[in-house]
XYZ file of C-alpha atoms in Angstrom:
622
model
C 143.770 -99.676 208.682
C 140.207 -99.095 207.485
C 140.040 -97.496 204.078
C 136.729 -96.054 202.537
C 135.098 -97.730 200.071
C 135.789 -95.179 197.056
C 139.256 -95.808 197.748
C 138.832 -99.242 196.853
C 136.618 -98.462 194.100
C 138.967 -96.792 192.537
C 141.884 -99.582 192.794
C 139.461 -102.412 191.130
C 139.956 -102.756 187.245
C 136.015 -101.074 186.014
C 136.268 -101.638 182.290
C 136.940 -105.305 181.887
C 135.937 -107.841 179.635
C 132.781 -108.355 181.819
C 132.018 -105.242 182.569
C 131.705 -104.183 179.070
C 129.535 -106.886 178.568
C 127.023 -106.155 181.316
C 126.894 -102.429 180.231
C 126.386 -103.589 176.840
C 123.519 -106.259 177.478
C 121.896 -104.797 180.734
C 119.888 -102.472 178.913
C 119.259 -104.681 176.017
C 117.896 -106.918 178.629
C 115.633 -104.565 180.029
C 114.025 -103.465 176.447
C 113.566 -107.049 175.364
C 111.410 -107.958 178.785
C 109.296 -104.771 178.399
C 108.586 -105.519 174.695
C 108.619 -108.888 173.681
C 106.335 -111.658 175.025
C 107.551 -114.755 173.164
C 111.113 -115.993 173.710
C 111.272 -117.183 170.127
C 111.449 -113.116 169.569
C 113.836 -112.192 171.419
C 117.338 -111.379 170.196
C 119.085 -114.367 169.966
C 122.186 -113.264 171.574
C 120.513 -111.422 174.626
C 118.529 -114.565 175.552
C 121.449 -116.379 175.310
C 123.228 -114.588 177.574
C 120.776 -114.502 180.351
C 118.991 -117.879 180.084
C 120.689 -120.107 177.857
C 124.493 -119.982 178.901
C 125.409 -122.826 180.365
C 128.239 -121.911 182.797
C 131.493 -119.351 183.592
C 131.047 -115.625 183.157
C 126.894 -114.925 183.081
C 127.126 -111.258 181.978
C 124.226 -110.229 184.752
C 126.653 -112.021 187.251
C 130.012 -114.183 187.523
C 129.227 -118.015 187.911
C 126.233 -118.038 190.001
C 122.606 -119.597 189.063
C 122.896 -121.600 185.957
C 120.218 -123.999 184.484
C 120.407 -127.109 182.846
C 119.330 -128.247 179.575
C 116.082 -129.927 180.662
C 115.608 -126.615 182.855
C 116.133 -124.419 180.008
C 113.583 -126.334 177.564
C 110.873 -126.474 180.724
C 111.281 -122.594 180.939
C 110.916 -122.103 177.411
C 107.826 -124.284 177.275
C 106.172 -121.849 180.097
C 107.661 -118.872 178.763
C 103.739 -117.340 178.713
C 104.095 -117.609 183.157
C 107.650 -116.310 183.278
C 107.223 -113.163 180.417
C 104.607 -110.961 181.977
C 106.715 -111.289 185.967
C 109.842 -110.084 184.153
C 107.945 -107.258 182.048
C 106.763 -105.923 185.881
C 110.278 -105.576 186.954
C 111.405 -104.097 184.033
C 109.036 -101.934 183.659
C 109.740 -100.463 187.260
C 113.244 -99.120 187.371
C 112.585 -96.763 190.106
C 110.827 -99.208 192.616
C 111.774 -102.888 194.136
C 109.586 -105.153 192.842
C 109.249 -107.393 196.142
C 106.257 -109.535 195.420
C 107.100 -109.923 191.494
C 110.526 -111.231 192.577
C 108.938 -113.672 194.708
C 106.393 -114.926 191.810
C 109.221 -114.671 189.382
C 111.038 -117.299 192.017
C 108.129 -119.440 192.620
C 107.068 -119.957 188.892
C 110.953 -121.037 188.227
C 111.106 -122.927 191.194
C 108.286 -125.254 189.544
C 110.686 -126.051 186.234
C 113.696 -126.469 188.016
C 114.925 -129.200 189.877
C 116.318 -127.388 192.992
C 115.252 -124.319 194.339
C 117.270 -121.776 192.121
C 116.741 -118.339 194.153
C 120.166 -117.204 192.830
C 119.160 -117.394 189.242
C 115.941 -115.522 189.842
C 117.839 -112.868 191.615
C 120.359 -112.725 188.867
C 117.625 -111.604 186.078
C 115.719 -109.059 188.793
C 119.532 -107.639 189.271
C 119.748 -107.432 185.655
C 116.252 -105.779 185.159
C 116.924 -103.364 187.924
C 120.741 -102.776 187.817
C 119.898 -99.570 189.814
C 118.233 -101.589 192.629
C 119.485 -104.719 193.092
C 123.186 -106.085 193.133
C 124.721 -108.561 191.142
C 125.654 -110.422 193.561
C 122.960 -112.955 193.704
C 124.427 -115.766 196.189
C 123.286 -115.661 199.955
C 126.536 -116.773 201.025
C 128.951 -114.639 198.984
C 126.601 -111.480 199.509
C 126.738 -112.147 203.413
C 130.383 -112.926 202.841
C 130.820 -109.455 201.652
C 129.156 -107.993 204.522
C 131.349 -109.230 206.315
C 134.780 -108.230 204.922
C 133.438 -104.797 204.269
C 132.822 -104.991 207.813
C 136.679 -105.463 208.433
C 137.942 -103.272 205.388
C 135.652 -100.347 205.146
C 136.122 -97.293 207.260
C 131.685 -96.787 206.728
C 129.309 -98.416 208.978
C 128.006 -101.108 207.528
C 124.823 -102.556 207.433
C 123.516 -105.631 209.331
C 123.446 -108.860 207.030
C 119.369 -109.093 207.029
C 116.508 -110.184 205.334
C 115.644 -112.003 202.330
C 118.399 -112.317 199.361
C 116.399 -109.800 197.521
C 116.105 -107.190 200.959
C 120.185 -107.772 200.991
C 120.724 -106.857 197.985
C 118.804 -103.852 198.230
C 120.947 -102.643 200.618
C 124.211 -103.469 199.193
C 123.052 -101.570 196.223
C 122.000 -98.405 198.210
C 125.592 -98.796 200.193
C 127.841 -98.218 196.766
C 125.407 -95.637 195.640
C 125.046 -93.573 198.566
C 128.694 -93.844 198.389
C 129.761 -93.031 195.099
C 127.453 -90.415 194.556
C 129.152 -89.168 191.006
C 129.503 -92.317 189.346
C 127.787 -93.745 186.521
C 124.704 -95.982 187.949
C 125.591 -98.721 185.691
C 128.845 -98.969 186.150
C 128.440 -98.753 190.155
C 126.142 -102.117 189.166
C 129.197 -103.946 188.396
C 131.894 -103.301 191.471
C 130.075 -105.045 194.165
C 131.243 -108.184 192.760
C 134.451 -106.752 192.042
C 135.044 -105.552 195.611
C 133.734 -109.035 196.711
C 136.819 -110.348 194.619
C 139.144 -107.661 195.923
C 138.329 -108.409 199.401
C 139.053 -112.242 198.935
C 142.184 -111.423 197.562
C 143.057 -109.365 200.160
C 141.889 -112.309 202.695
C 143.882 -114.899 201.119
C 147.227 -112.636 201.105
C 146.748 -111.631 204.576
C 146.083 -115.230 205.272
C 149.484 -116.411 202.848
C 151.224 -113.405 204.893
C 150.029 -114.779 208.185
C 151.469 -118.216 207.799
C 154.757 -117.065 206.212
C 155.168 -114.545 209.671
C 154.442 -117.566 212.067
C 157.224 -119.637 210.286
C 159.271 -116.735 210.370
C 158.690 -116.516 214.044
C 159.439 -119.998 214.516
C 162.657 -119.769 213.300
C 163.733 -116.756 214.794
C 162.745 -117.637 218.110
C 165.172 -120.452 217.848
C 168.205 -118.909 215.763
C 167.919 -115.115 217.272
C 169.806 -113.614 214.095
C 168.134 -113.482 210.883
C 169.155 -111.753 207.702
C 166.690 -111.359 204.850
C 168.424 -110.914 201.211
C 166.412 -110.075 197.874
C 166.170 -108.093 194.917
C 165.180 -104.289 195.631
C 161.445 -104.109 196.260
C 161.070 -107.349 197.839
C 159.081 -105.864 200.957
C 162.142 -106.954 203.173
C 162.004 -104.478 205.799
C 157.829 -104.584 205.686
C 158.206 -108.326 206.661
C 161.060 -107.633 209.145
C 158.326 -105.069 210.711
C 155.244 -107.504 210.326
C 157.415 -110.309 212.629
C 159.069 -107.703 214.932
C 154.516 -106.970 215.108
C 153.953 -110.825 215.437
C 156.775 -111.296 218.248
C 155.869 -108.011 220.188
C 152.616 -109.013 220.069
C 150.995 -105.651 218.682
C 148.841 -105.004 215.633
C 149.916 -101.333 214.366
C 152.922 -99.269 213.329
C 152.245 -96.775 215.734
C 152.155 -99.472 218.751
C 154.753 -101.540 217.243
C 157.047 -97.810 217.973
C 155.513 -97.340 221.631
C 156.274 -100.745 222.718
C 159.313 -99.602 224.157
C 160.431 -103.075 222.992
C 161.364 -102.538 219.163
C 164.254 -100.366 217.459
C 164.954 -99.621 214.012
C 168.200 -98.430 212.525
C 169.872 -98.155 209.197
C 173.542 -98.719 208.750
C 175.951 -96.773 206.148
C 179.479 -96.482 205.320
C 179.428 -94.155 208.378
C 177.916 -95.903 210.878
C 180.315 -97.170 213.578
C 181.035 -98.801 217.134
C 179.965 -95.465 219.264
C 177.019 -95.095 217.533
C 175.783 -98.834 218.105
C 177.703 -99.532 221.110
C 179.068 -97.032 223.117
C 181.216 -94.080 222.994
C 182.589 -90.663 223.914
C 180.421 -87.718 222.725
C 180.536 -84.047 223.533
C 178.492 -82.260 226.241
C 177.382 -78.536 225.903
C 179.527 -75.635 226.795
C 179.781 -74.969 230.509
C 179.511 -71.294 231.492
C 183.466 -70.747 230.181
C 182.357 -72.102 227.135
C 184.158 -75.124 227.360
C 183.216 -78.420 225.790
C 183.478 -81.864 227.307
C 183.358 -85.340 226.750
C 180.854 -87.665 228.375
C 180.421 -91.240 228.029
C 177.360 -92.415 226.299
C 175.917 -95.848 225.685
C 174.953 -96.529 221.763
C 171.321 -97.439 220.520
C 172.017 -101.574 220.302
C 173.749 -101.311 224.265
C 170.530 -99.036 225.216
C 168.089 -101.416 223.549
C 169.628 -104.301 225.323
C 169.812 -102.670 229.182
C 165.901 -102.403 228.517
C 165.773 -106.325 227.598
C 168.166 -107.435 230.261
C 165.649 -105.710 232.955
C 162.682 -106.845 231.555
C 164.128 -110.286 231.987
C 165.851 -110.249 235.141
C 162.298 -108.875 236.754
C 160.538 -111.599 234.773
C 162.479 -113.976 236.752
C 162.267 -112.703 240.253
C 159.527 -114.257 242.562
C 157.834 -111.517 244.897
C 159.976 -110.316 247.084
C 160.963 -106.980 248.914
C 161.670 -103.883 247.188
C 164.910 -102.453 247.815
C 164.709 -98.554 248.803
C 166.773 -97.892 245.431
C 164.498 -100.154 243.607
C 161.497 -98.333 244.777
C 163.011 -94.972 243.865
C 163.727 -96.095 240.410
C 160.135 -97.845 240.156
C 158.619 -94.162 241.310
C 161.212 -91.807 238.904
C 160.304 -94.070 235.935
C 156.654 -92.903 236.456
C 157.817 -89.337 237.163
C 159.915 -89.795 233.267
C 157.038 -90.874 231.734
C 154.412 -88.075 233.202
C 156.747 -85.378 232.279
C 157.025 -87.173 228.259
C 153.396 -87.016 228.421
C 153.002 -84.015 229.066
C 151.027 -84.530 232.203
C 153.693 -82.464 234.199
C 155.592 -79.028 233.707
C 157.135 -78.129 236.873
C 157.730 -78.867 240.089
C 157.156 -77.277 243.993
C 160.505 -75.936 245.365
C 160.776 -75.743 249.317
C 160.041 -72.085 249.069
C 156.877 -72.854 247.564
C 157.980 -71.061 244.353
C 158.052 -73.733 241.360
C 160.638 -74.817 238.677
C 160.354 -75.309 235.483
C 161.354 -78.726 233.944
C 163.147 -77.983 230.583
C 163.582 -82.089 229.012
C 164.729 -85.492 230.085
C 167.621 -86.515 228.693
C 168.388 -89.654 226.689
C 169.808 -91.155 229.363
C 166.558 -89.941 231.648
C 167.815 -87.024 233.520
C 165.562 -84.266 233.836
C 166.756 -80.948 233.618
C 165.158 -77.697 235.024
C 165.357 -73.656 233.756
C 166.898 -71.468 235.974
C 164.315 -68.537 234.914
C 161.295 -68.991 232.356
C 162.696 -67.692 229.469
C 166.300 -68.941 230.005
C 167.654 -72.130 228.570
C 167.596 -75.263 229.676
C 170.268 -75.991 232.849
C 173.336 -78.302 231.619
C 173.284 -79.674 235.038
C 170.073 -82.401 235.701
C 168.968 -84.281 238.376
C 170.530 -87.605 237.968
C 168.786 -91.584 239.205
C 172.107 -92.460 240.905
C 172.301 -89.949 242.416
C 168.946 -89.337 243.332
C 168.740 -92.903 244.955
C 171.682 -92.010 247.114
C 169.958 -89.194 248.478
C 166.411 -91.357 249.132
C 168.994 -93.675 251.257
C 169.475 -91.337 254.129
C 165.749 -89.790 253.317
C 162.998 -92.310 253.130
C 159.840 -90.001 253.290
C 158.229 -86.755 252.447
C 158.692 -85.447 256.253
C 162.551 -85.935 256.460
C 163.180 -83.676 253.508
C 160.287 -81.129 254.966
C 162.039 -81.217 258.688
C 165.708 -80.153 256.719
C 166.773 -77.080 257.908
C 169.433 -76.069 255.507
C 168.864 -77.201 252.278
C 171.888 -77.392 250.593
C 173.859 -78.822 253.617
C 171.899 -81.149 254.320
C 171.819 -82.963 250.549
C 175.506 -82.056 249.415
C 176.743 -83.875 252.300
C 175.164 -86.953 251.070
C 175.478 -86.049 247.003
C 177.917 -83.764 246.629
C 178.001 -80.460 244.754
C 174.627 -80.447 242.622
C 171.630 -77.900 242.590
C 170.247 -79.273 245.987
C 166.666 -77.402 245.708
C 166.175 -79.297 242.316
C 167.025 -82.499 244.031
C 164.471 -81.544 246.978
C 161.834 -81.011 244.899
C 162.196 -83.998 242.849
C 161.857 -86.298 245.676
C 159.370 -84.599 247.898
C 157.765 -84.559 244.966
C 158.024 -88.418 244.533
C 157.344 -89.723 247.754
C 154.051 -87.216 247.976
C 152.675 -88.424 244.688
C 153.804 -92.400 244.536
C 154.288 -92.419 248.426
C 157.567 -92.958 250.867
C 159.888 -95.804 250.660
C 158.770 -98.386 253.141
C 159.952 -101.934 253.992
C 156.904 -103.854 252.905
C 156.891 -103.115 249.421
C 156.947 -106.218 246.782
C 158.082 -106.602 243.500
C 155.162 -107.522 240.460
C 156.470 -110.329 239.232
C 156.409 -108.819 235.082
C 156.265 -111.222 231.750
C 158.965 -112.064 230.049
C 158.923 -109.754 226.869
C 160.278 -110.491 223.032
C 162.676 -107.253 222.226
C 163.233 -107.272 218.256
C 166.207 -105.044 217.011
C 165.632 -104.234 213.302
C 168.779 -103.654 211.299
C 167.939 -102.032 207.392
C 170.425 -102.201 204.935
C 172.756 -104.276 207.375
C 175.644 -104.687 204.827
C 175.661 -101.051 204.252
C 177.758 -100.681 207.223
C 181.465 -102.122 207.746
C 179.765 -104.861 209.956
C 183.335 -105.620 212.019
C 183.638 -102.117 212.932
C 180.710 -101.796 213.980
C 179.742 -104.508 216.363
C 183.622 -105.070 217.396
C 183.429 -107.364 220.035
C 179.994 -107.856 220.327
C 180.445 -110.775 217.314
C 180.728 -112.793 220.352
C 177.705 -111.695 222.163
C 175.382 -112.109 219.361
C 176.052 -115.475 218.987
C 172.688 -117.860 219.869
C 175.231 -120.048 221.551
C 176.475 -117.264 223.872
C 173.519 -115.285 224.574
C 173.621 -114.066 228.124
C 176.040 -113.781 230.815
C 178.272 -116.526 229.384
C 178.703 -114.477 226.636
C 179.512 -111.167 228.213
C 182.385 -109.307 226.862
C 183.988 -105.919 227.898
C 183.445 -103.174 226.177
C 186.152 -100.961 224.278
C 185.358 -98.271 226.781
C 185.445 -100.288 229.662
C 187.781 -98.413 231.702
C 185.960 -95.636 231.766
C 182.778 -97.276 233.358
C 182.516 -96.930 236.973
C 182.382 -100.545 237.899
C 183.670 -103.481 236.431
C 181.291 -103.924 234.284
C 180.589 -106.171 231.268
C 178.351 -106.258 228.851
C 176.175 -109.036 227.217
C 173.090 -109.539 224.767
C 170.139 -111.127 226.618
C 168.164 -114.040 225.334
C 165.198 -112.229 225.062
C 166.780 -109.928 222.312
C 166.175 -110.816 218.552
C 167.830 -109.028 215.349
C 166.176 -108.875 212.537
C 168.537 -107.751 209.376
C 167.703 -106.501 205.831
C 170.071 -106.404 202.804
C 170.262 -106.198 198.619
C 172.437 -108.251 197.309
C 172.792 -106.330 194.414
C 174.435 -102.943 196.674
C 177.694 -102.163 194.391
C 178.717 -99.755 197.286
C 179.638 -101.857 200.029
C 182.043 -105.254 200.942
C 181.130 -108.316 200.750
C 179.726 -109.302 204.730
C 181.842 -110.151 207.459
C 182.336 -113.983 207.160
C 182.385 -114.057 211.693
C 179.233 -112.288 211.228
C 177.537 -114.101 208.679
C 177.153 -117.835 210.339
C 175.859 -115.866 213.045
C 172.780 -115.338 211.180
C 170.195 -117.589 209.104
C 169.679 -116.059 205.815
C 165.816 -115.815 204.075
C 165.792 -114.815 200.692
C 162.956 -112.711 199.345
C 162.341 -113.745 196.297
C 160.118 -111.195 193.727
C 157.294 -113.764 193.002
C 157.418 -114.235 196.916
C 156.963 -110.567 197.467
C 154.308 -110.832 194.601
C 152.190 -113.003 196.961
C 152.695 -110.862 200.109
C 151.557 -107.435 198.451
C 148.390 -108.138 197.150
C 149.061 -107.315 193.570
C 146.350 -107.532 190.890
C 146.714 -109.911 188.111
C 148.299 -107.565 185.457
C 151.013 -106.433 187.672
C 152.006 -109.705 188.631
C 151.788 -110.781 184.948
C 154.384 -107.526 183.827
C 156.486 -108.267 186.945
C 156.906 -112.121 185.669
C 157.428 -111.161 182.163
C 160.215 -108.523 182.925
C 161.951 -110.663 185.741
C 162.107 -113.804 182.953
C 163.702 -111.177 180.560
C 166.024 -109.707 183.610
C 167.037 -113.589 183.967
C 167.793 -114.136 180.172
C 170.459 -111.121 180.100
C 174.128 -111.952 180.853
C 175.640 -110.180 183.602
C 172.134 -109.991 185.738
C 170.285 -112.730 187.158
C 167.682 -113.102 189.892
C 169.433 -110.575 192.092
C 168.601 -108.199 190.141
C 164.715 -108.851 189.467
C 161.949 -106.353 190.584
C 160.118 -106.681 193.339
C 156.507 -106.153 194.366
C 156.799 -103.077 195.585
C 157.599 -101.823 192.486
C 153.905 -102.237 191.341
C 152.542 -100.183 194.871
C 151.055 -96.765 194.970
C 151.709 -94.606 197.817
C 149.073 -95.590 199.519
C 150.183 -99.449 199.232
C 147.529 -100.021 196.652
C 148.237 -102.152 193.129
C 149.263 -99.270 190.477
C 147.017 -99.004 187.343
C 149.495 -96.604 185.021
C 151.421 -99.262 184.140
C 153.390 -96.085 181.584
C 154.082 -94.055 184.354
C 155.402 -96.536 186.191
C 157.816 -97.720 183.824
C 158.547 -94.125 182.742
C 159.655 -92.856 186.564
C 160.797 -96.016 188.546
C 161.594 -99.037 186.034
C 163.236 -97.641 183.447
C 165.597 -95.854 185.814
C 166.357 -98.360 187.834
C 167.300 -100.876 184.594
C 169.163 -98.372 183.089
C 171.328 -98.355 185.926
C 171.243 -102.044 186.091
C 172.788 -101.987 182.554
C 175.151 -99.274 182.918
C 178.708 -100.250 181.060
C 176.994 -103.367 179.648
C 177.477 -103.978 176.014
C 174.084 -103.526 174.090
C 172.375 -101.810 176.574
C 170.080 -99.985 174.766
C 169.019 -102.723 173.104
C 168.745 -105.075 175.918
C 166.560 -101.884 177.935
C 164.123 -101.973 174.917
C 163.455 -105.482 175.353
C 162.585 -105.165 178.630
C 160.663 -102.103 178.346
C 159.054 -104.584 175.236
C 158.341 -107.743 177.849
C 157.142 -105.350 180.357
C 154.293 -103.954 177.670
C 153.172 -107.305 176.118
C 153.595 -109.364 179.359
C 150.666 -112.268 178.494
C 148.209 -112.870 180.958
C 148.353 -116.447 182.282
């Protein structure tokens, strides 16, 4: 997601080493060109900094346009050609200097052995700090265009026009942008955003190679686990492959799919919920509560993958009349969850009110407006039956008597609801007919994400389904009946189709649950997340990743912890996903609690917290 560019203004470091520099020679600069006309009087250590450095940090811009030696003594000994061009610009502070750049360029050009248009733009940057922008290389100014094209939420710009025109503009963009900041300091974040931005780049790139491995191998084991220490980004990476094998860019697509779930086990997380099992229906009129049997969120997710890959498979052939009912009261579903659709026409003409659509997709009508919702829907099975003995719009129109004429093929149900529902179907998606083909579909990737997998008491909850999951017994060879299989109404089994992958997430540190199943276990691969990994992934500034080092290598060095226990990248996030910058308040509200807890019942654990809390504050930047 696009983010403005204030809000990455604000996440770049603005008072570094450089920066004080520049906003302590800039205007030094700028007096020394508008007063002094021989270089030999110039304050030695401002010349030096903007002509005489010979390479890294140039304090009017970060390694671009150096001379050499020779260069430096030919510019000297025309000092009297190059003086009065950079008293114009500084003298100007208000107003591009176009054509004094351009001298400025072509005198220097004459001294210089190659064409150095990045130098000359470097000292008119410097001279005009509130015109120009200090980036002064073609190619990394165009390159930053072009990220802020992808990053920034503003329109940007077109890349145009001479270096000097380009930098104009880039100027104008962070001012007109950051209307309350100090002009000088605004001078010095184009280059830092530049620097952000290729950070950014590279992790997104790093991230993008480590999810198509990822992919690789779970496309040929099914099952993976990934372990870590707590902040690792474990279930962001289980949600950037479940993106990468769905094929969808966004969170919000990624949970409209249809073709991703995401659950979190706990110590009371068990077979009906995953599975299947018995739960209670709403009081009937007597007040009298039932039981009905209802399929769990894993056995749901996988009815949706078995279809998807049964139709994938099918050449075009002829829809069945219960096929083509189902194909036309899936559209119905999904108009009503829209809200496209409200009600429905009864026979009468009057119209009923649709209440909801169940979980398991039957829809369910109000008797009156302001009554509740009916505990007795209009079912698909049901519903298909009835389409058997009428096939089109005009048989159900032609019925005299309602109710006889659809509880002798149904049975006892609310027979105006089922009227209206199929009139209703055939006169919007059309009658059943005997020339209808199926579209042959694609064959779909269904990821099942499990958080916190060893949270749950893993036998108990997938029971018999360790079989199923296996790679080696994916599909029909590996269907198993169900502990409620008796109660189904055909003898049916269940399996896990091969187009259904599980992605699971665990700490290794969790004191609060068993060790995991051993069956279960070599039915996954296992990925550990390390903290330097998730360092990598997250985009994390320099100084975090230095106090994240220095307090994991102290975490290591303490007897009774280890790498398990390190901190992770996330850790060292805002809540916007951003690198933190109060490194106290950090430590204060999430580190310090967390190692405390870590330490609990160890001996000299006050001691060992304030050497952490001591590595964490003098971490050393590499």
């Amino acid at each position: 997601m696009k983010k403005t560019l204030a809000y990455y203004c604000e996440r770049i470091n603005r008072d570094d080493t450089w920066a004080q520099s520049y906003k302590h020679f800039v205007p030094l600069f700028i007096q020394e060109a508008k007063t002094k006309t021989r270089w030999e009087d110039w304050d030695k250590d401002v010349f030096w900094e903007f002509f005489e450095r010979p390479n890294d940090q140039c304090v009017s811009s970060l390694q671009q346009g150096y001379f050499s030696r020779d260069e430096r003594v030919e510019l000297k000994n025309h000092w009297n050609e190059i003086s009065p061009l950079l008293k114009v610009i500084a003298d100007n502070q208000d107003v591009p200097q176009w054509n004094a750049y351009d001298r400025l360029a072509n005198v220097i050009r004459q001294y210089t052995k190659k064409n150095m248009r990045a130098a000359v733009c470097r000292l008119a940057a410097a001279l005009q700090p509130q015109l120009l922008c200090t980036i002064v290389n073609d190619a990394k100014l165009c390159k930053l265009y072009k990220l802020m094209g992808k990053y920034v939420s503003e329109e940007i710009p077109l890349c145009k026009g001479s270096l000097f025109q380009k930098s104009r503009v880039m100027c104008r963009l962070f001012q007109s942008n950051l209307k309350d900041g100090n002009p000088m300091e605004i001078a010095t974040y184009p280059w830092k955003i530049l620097q952000l931005f290729e950070s950014m780049e590279k992790n997104n790139n790093n991230m993008g190679d480590n999810i198509k491995e990822k992919r690789t191998l779970l496309e040929k084991v099914h099952n993976l686990v990934f372990t870590g220490a707590p902040g690792t980004g474990k279930t962001y990476l289980a949600k950037q492959l479940a993106k990468q094998m769905i094929g969808v860019e966004t969170d919000d697509a990624l949970d409209k799919s249809g073709q991703f779930a995401f659950v979190q086990f706990h110590p009371s997380y068990d077979y009906t919920d995953f599975v299947e099992g018995l739960r209670p229906t709403p009081p009937d009129t007597s007040e009298n509560i039932g039981f009905e049997l209802k399929d769990g969120v894993f056995k749901e997710f996988c009815e949706k993958a078995r279809k998807n890959l049964e139709d994938s498979q099918k050449d075009d052939e002829a829809l069945s009349f219960e096929q083509q009912i189902e194909d036309k009261y899936n559209q119905l579903i999904d108009a009503i969850q829209n809200d496209e659709i409200n009600e429905l026409c009864l026979k009468t003409g009057k119209k009923a009110v649709i209440a909801r659509v169940s979980k398991s997709n039957n829809i369910s009508f109000k008797r009156r407006v302001d009554e509740e919702p009916s505990t007795n829907g209009v079912s698909l099975p049901r519903l298909k039956r009835l389409a058997a003995k009428y096939k089109a719009a005009e048989d159900l129109e032609n019925l005299k008597n309602i109710n006889q004429g659809i509880r002798d093929v149904i049975g006892g149900c609310n027979a105006t609801w089922y009227w209206a529902i199929l009139h209703h179907l055939y006169k919007t998606y059309g009658d059943v007919t005997d020339n209808v083909t199926a579209n042959k579909v694609d064959r779909k990737n269904y990821v099942f994400v499990i958080d916190e997998i060893n949270r749950g008491e893993i036998s108990k909850i997938f029971g018999e389904l360790f079989f199923s999951i296996d790679p080696s017994y994916r599909g029909e060879k590996g269907a198993v009946y169900t502990q409620y299989a008796n109660m189904h109404e055909t003898d049916e089994k269940f399996y896990v189709p091969e187009n259904v992958y599980i992605i699971g997430t665990m700490n290794d540190i969790d004191r609060s649950v068993e060790s995991f199943d051993f069956a279960m276990r070599r039915r996954f691969v296992w990925q550990e997340i390390t903290a330097e990994k998730s360092a990598e992934n997250m985009t994390l500034s320099k100084e975090c990743k230095d106090k994240m080092k220095s307090l994991n290598d102290k975490i290591s060095g303490i007897e009774g912890l280890g790498s398990s226990y390190h901190i992770g990248g996330a850790y060292f996030l805002d809540e916007d996903g951003a690198p933190i910058k109060d490194f106290e308040e950090t430590w204060n509200l999430r580190l310090e609690p967390l190692l405390r807890e870590y330490l609990r019942g160890m001996p000299n654990a006050d001691n060992n917290l304030d050497e952490l809390r001591e590595a964490y504050e003098n971490a050393v930047n590499n």
